[in-house]
Amino acid sequence: MTRGKLVLKNLTRKKTRFLFTVLGISVGIASLVTLLSLGTGLEAEVRKQSQELGAELVVTPKGWCAYEQISVLTGETLPEAIPNADVEKVASIKGITAIPYLVQRTAIKNQPVTVVGILPEPMKQFKNWQVEKGEYRLDRESLVVGFSIAKQFELKTGDKLTIRGTEFLLSGILKEMGNRDDLVIYLDLTTAQKLYGVGDKVSFIAVKVDDITRIEQYSQEIQERANVAVVSDKQLIKSVMAIVGTVRNTLQMIAAVAVLAAAFGIINTMLTAIHERKREIGILQALGGKRRTIFFLFLYESALYGIVGGVVGLIAGFAFSFFAAPYIQQSEFTAFLGSAQTVEIFNLAVIGQAMLFSVLVACLAGIYPAWQASRLSPVEAISYE
Amino acid sequence: MSDMIIRTEKLTKIYENGYSTVALQGVDLEIPRGSLSCIMGPSGHGKSTLLHLIGGLDRPTSGKVFLEDLDLTAIDANRLAEVRCRKIGFVFQFFNLLPMLTVLENVEIALMLAGVPPKEQHERAGDLLALVGLEDKLQARPNQLSGGQRQRVAIARSLANDPDILLMDEPSGNLDSKSESELLQNIEKVNERGKTVVIVTHSPTVSQVAHRIYYIQDGRLKREVENFG
Ligand SMILES: Nc1ncnc2c1ncn2[C@@H]1O[C@H](COP(=O)(O)OP(=O)(O)OP(=O)(O)O)[C@@H](O)[C@H]1O
Ligand SMILES: [Mg+2]
């Protein structure tokens, strides 16, 4: 007989109680793991995406909310609302380059793909695109695609692509950029506007300024000339982080509440167990068990709840992150939380943190009950009816 | 009177929970080494209380308990646990065994608490259970045993750390006469091996084999009888 064996035997005596207590911790740890694995590298990811956009200012229709502003970065479908007249007014300002975007969606083989209508030449210069295969031709009959799209759907130059019932020739494939640009089908702006029936409107305008110190003035000038709103890339990041922060705080609250509830579950379970085993504790004491021995027997039992609950919680949390991530990604509000680079399944740091936290909480929860057990007087325990 | 293994001095125990219950009052008692003694008396008059105080399971309100020359009332809880572990074996009236452990493990656990390594625990526990005739019940659970068998396991366990003193609280209280006489044989066997045995009992059969009988009434030592069979 060893102490470990004794603790294990005690732990699993009441199977259902054991199960539900473990379940309690597992839920807490699972939500923690989900939070941690969805949250890793979040801020860096947001910054990267705003850099990819390559603009210092983004011109949007008036009255866009933060969620819509974020979509500029995530490539979600946007309401088209800036008429050509405004685009021209913005473009005519000296010292800035205005790049209009019309963001739409289509499907290839039933999978949603982003379609962006652009002005071919300005965009190419602005983004510094290189052509991998074929030629860079965007007009009424031809289009180009990003590198990853071509790879994912096994597209070759010369292929026919049907968008909204119109057939296009795939004239070129862009060189890999290593960002979201690789995941887009590019159409000529006017063609796209006709195809999607949006008149002469665009979704937003990315603006690059020549003199970065005068961003404020440019921003004002744009808003004076055209009936639009302007956000800087810094503001954009800020509003993204604010939303992400809210989501994260909510998740953290849920995790905290779940873990707290689990801790009370352990305390409850242990106090009940001690009450039931009063006589056994008395016998252990009569046999020479010291207070310290009794204390640690019960503390280890609590700690084991933490270990078992932690393992189950980790598995559940990873499973959830794994299966839920694609769905989270589809929602534009949480696109950042779930974008592929931010979900790290089986991250060692996450495993370590979650296990440590689980065992720590279980031990803390176990201290009071174990202390109570160790304080029992042997006689009281034995004469207990 | 030179070799007294247990000695109490003006032992008094008053339970205080809401109101005071005087369980023992000024008990002076001496128990010789190697003897087999009985404590008898009416129900509720302090016998178990006396046994618990002698065994260091509880502390007196006043007075002293000496085990050989060691004053049990003057040492801390840890030392007391140590004394219970090495010097004393207990057998209680009803509840002795840990229900989730096998018979063998119930004996092993006493050895574990004394720091004996698992392999040695195993061998010694097996030997002890053979001594009380339970070698074929090693893997049984307490709830698969009869009352008499359970008491035998408790006796085997009380001997685990080779204690000098065996304290038994009504060990035959819920046994039939056949089981009781089997139990008595075991107790005498243990006593013959040099252990001092103190039994709290209501049973005349048990008291017949005792060398000495202490009568407790109203928390006082009423009378002390030497018994020469
Ligand atoms: N933990 C306790 N708290 C309060 N009173 C107690 C406690 N234990 C025993 N008593 C009281 O002390 C007195 C002596 O009890 P004790 O158990 O020693 O009697 P006993 O002689 O062993 O009786 P029995 O033969 O029925 O076992 C009784 O009046 C009992 O009610
Ligand atoms: Mg009693």
mmCIF file of C-alpha atoms in Angstrom, chain B residues 20-226:
data_model
loop_
_atom_site.group_PDB
_atom_site.id
_atom_site.type_symbol
_atom_site.label_atom_id
_atom_site.label_comp_id
_atom_site.label_asym_id
_atom_site.label_seq_id
_atom_site.Cartn_x
_atom_site.Cartn_y
_atom_site.Cartn_z
ATOM 1 C CA SER B 20 -20.685 19.801 30.710
ATOM 2 C CA THR B 21 -20.607 16.032 30.943
ATOM 3 C CA VAL B 22 -18.230 14.647 33.509
ATOM 4 C CA ALA B 23 -17.086 11.388 31.916
ATOM 5 C CA LEU B 24 -14.139 10.613 34.203
ATOM 6 C CA GLN B 25 -13.237 11.920 37.655
ATOM 7 C CA GLY B 26 -9.845 11.515 39.266
ATOM 8 C CA VAL B 27 -9.033 8.037 38.047
ATOM 9 C CA ASP B 28 -5.768 6.588 39.374
ATOM 10 C CA LEU B 29 -4.928 3.353 37.682
ATOM 11 C CA GLU B 30 -1.931 1.139 37.066
ATOM 12 C CA ILE B 31 -1.673 -1.664 34.545
ATOM 13 C CA PRO B 32 1.252 -4.125 34.742
ATOM 14 C CA ARG B 33 3.352 -4.954 31.707
ATOM 15 C CA GLY B 34 2.300 -8.128 29.916
ATOM 16 C CA SER B 35 -1.043 -8.376 31.688
ATOM 17 C CA LEU B 36 -4.463 -9.025 30.228
ATOM 18 C CA SER B 37 -6.891 -6.590 31.850
ATOM 19 C CA CYS B 38 -10.566 -5.795 31.539
ATOM 20 C CA ILE B 39 -12.393 -2.549 32.104
ATOM 21 C CA MET B 40 -16.025 -3.146 33.039
ATOM 22 C CA GLY B 41 -18.938 -1.064 34.162
ATOM 23 C CA PRO B 42 -22.363 0.224 33.204
ATOM 24 C CA SER B 43 -23.028 1.847 29.872
ATOM 25 C CA GLY B 44 -22.173 5.514 29.602
ATOM 26 C CA HIS B 45 -19.988 5.556 32.694
ATOM 27 C CA GLY B 46 -16.674 6.418 31.064
ATOM 28 C CA LYS B 47 -15.006 3.172 29.948
ATOM 29 C CA SER B 48 -14.403 4.175 26.345
ATOM 30 C CA THR B 49 -13.296 7.608 27.472
ATOM 31 C CA LEU B 50 -10.691 6.011 29.735
ATOM 32 C CA LEU B 51 -9.459 3.756 26.933
ATOM 33 C CA HIS B 52 -9.159 6.684 24.525
ATOM 34 C CA LEU B 53 -7.163 8.704 27.042
ATOM 35 C CA ILE B 54 -4.822 5.795 27.737
ATOM 36 C CA GLY B 55 -4.298 5.352 24.014
ATOM 37 C CA GLY B 56 -3.550 9.006 23.371
ATOM 38 C CA LEU B 57 -6.571 9.440 21.136
ATOM 39 C CA ASP B 58 -7.911 12.252 23.274
ATOM 40 C CA ARG B 59 -6.602 14.635 25.898
ATOM 41 C CA PRO B 60 -7.806 14.737 29.515
ATOM 42 C CA THR B 61 -9.289 17.858 31.064
ATOM 43 C CA SER B 62 -6.837 17.356 33.913
ATOM 44 C CA GLY B 63 -4.570 14.645 35.283
ATOM 45 C CA LYS B 64 -1.849 12.678 33.567
ATOM 46 C CA VAL B 65 -1.344 9.516 31.552
ATOM 47 C CA PHE B 66 2.024 7.791 31.558
ATOM 48 C CA LEU B 67 3.109 5.170 29.052
ATOM 49 C CA GLU B 68 6.178 3.739 30.736
ATOM 50 C CA ASP B 69 7.852 7.026 31.647
ATOM 51 C CA LEU B 70 6.395 9.126 28.874
ATOM 52 C CA ASP B 71 3.785 11.683 29.914
ATOM 53 C CA LEU B 72 1.235 11.612 27.074
ATOM 54 C CA THR B 73 -0.383 14.830 28.249
ATOM 55 C CA ALA B 74 2.846 16.739 27.789
ATOM 56 C CA ILE B 75 3.628 15.912 24.152
ATOM 57 C CA ASP B 76 2.315 17.485 20.956
ATOM 58 C CA ALA B 77 -0.090 15.972 18.439
ATOM 59 C CA ASN B 78 2.681 14.732 16.179
ATOM 60 C CA ARG B 79 4.519 12.882 18.922
ATOM 61 C CA LEU B 80 1.220 11.475 20.102
ATOM 62 C CA ALA B 81 0.488 10.143 16.613
ATOM 63 C CA GLU B 82 3.951 8.609 16.645
ATOM 64 C CA VAL B 83 3.212 6.886 19.963
ATOM 65 C CA ARG B 84 -0.102 5.536 18.651
ATOM 66 C CA CYS B 85 1.712 4.266 15.601
ATOM 67 C CA ARG B 86 4.584 2.414 17.345
ATOM 68 C CA LYS B 87 3.430 1.546 20.845
ATOM 69 C CA ILE B 88 -0.301 1.038 20.707
ATOM 70 C CA GLY B 89 -2.696 -1.113 18.745
ATOM 71 C CA PHE B 90 -6.399 -0.313 18.731
ATOM 72 C CA VAL B 91 -9.441 -2.459 18.107
ATOM 73 C CA PHE B 92 -12.735 -0.595 18.176
ATOM 74 C CA GLN B 93 -16.160 -1.947 18.799
ATOM 75 C CA PHE B 94 -17.875 -1.428 15.463
ATOM 76 C CA PHE B 95 -16.032 0.409 12.822
ATOM 77 C CA ASN B 96 -12.469 -0.692 12.334
ATOM 78 C CA LEU B 97 -11.771 -1.245 8.680
ATOM 79 C CA LEU B 98 -11.555 1.043 5.684
ATOM 80 C CA PRO B 99 -14.336 -0.207 3.397
ATOM 81 C CA MET B 100 -12.693 0.548 0.039
ATOM 82 C CA LEU B 101 -9.571 -1.440 0.871
ATOM 83 C CA THR B 102 -9.096 -5.197 0.817
ATOM 84 C CA VAL B 103 -8.378 -7.125 3.998
ATOM 85 C CA LEU B 104 -4.706 -7.232 3.111
ATOM 86 C CA GLU B 105 -4.576 -3.513 2.363
ATOM 87 C CA ASN B 106 -6.303 -2.716 5.629
ATOM 88 C CA VAL B 107 -3.392 -4.269 7.453
ATOM 89 C CA GLU B 108 -0.793 -2.846 5.084
ATOM 90 C CA ILE B 109 -1.995 0.679 5.721
ATOM 91 C CA ALA B 110 -0.927 0.536 9.372
ATOM 92 C CA LEU B 111 2.543 -0.462 8.200
ATOM 93 C CA MET B 112 2.528 2.246 5.539
ATOM 94 C CA LEU B 113 1.827 4.882 8.180
ATOM 95 C CA ALA B 114 4.852 3.585 10.091
ATOM 96 C CA GLY B 115 7.008 4.034 7.006
ATOM 97 C CA VAL B 116 7.469 0.375 6.086
ATOM 98 C CA PRO B 117 8.253 -0.085 2.364
ATOM 99 C CA PRO B 118 5.456 -1.673 0.245
ATOM 100 C CA LYS B 119 7.127 -5.021 -0.356
ATOM 101 C CA GLU B 120 7.760 -5.618 3.323
ATOM 102 C CA GLN B 121 4.250 -4.388 4.158
ATOM 103 C CA HIS B 122 2.879 -7.053 1.909
ATOM 104 C CA GLU B 123 4.786 -9.897 3.546
ATOM 105 C CA ARG B 124 4.165 -8.815 7.104
ATOM 106 C CA ALA B 125 0.474 -8.153 6.538
ATOM 107 C CA GLY B 126 0.151 -11.630 5.028
ATOM 108 C CA ASP B 127 1.856 -13.208 8.058
ATOM 109 C CA LEU B 128 -0.336 -11.306 10.521
ATOM 110 C CA LEU B 129 -3.522 -12.324 8.744
ATOM 111 C CA ALA B 130 -2.352 -15.948 8.768
ATOM 112 C CA LEU B 131 -1.915 -15.617 12.520
ATOM 113 C CA VAL B 132 -5.632 -14.861 12.918
ATOM 114 C CA GLY B 133 -6.585 -17.512 10.365
ATOM 115 C CA LEU B 134 -7.584 -15.270 7.484
ATOM 116 C CA GLU B 135 -4.951 -16.278 4.941
ATOM 117 C CA ASP B 136 -7.667 -17.180 2.428
ATOM 118 C CA LYS B 137 -9.470 -13.837 2.715
ATOM 119 C CA LEU B 138 -6.662 -11.502 1.771
ATOM 120 C CA GLN B 139 -8.400 -10.002 -1.251
ATOM 121 C CA ALA B 140 -11.876 -9.814 0.304
ATOM 122 C CA ARG B 141 -13.507 -6.496 1.132
ATOM 123 C CA PRO B 142 -14.652 -5.795 4.680
ATOM 124 C CA ASN B 143 -18.312 -5.972 3.636
ATOM 125 C CA GLN B 144 -17.750 -9.563 2.479
ATOM 126 C CA LEU B 145 -16.631 -10.643 5.940
ATOM 127 C CA SER B 146 -18.573 -11.705 9.015
ATOM 128 C CA GLY B 147 -18.426 -9.584 12.151
ATOM 129 C CA GLY B 148 -15.984 -11.999 13.780
ATOM 130 C CA GLN B 149 -13.737 -12.035 10.748
ATOM 131 C CA ARG B 150 -13.680 -8.254 10.711
ATOM 132 C CA GLN B 151 -12.596 -8.179 14.340
ATOM 133 C CA ARG B 152 -9.822 -10.629 13.499
ATOM 134 C CA VAL B 153 -8.616 -8.357 10.724
ATOM 135 C CA ALA B 154 -8.647 -5.492 13.225
ATOM 136 C CA ILE B 155 -6.574 -7.562 15.653
ATOM 137 C CA ALA B 156 -4.111 -8.486 12.934
ATOM 138 C CA ARG B 157 -3.822 -4.821 12.044
ATOM 139 C CA SER B 158 -3.434 -3.715 15.658
ATOM 140 C CA LEU B 159 -0.371 -5.981 15.841
ATOM 141 C CA ALA B 160 1.153 -4.640 12.633
ATOM 142 C CA ASN B 161 3.798 -2.395 14.140
ATOM 143 C CA ASP B 162 4.556 -4.765 16.982
ATOM 144 C CA PRO B 163 3.096 -2.499 19.698
ATOM 145 C CA ASP B 164 3.592 -3.061 23.417
ATOM 146 C CA ILE B 165 -0.027 -2.371 24.230
ATOM 147 C CA LEU B 166 -3.295 -3.535 22.705
ATOM 148 C CA LEU B 167 -6.429 -1.538 23.514
ATOM 149 C CA MET B 168 -9.781 -3.096 22.604
ATOM 150 C CA ASP B 169 -13.154 -1.451 23.009
ATOM 151 C CA GLU B 170 -15.849 -4.119 23.306
ATOM 152 C CA PRO B 171 -14.262 -6.318 20.642
ATOM 153 C CA SER B 172 -16.881 -9.024 21.073
ATOM 154 C CA GLY B 173 -19.823 -6.660 21.439
ATOM 155 C CA ASN B 174 -21.631 -7.848 18.356
ATOM 156 C CA LEU B 175 -20.379 -11.411 18.120
ATOM 157 C CA ASP B 176 -22.091 -14.717 18.868
ATOM 158 C CA SER B 177 -20.560 -16.930 21.544
ATOM 159 C CA LYS B 178 -18.652 -19.087 19.071
ATOM 160 C CA SER B 179 -17.038 -16.118 17.397
ATOM 161 C CA GLU B 180 -16.383 -14.634 20.790
ATOM 162 C CA SER B 181 -14.452 -17.652 21.995
ATOM 163 C CA GLU B 182 -12.452 -17.702 18.747
ATOM 164 C CA LEU B 183 -11.669 -14.064 19.307
ATOM 165 C CA LEU B 184 -10.628 -14.782 22.885
ATOM 166 C CA GLN B 185 -8.250 -17.474 21.697
ATOM 167 C CA ASN B 186 -6.657 -14.950 19.400
ATOM 168 C CA ILE B 187 -6.423 -12.398 22.179
ATOM 169 C CA GLU B 188 -4.808 -14.890 24.569
ATOM 170 C CA LYS B 189 -2.363 -15.920 21.884
ATOM 171 C CA VAL B 190 -1.363 -12.293 21.457
ATOM 172 C CA ASN B 191 -1.085 -11.790 25.207
ATOM 173 C CA GLU B 192 1.121 -14.856 25.525
ATOM 174 C CA ARG B 193 3.504 -13.243 23.053
ATOM 175 C CA GLY B 194 4.137 -10.558 25.656
ATOM 176 C CA LYS B 195 1.698 -7.828 24.733
ATOM 177 C CA THR B 196 -0.162 -5.909 27.383
ATOM 178 C CA VAL B 197 -3.868 -6.188 26.537
ATOM 179 C CA VAL B 198 -6.633 -3.931 27.866
ATOM 180 C CA ILE B 199 -10.212 -4.818 26.949
ATOM 181 C CA VAL B 200 -13.341 -2.789 27.619
ATOM 182 C CA THR B 201 -16.138 -5.325 27.829
ATOM 183 C CA HIS B 202 -19.572 -6.185 29.167
ATOM 184 C CA SER B 203 -19.008 -9.870 28.540
ATOM 185 C CA PRO B 204 -18.408 -12.224 31.514
ATOM 186 C CA THR B 205 -16.738 -14.699 29.146
ATOM 187 C CA VAL B 206 -14.117 -12.156 28.302
ATOM 188 C CA SER B 207 -13.615 -11.029 31.869
ATOM 189 C CA GLN B 208 -13.000 -14.653 32.901
ATOM 190 C CA VAL B 209 -9.718 -14.799 31.054
ATOM 191 C CA ALA B 210 -8.518 -11.451 32.414
ATOM 192 C CA HIS B 211 -5.801 -11.217 35.053
ATOM 193 C CA ARG B 212 -7.255 -8.004 36.394
ATOM 194 C CA ILE B 213 -10.621 -6.314 36.212
ATOM 195 C CA TYR B 214 -11.164 -2.595 36.742
ATOM 196 C CA TYR B 215 -14.729 -1.522 37.531
ATOM 197 C CA ILE B 216 -15.674 1.955 36.411
ATOM 198 C CA GLN B 217 -18.804 3.616 37.710
ATOM 199 C CA ASP B 218 -19.883 7.241 37.356
ATOM 200 C CA GLY B 219 -16.518 8.090 35.935
ATOM 201 C CA ARG B 220 -14.633 6.771 38.940
ATOM 202 C CA LEU B 221 -12.539 3.659 39.489
ATOM 203 C CA LYS B 222 -14.833 1.759 41.812
ATOM 204 C CA ARG B 223 -12.893 -1.396 42.353
ATOM 205 C CA GLU B 224 -9.920 -3.353 41.093
ATOM 206 C CA VAL B 225 -10.017 -7.143 41.153
ATOM 207 C CA GLU B 226 -7.155 -9.582 40.648
#
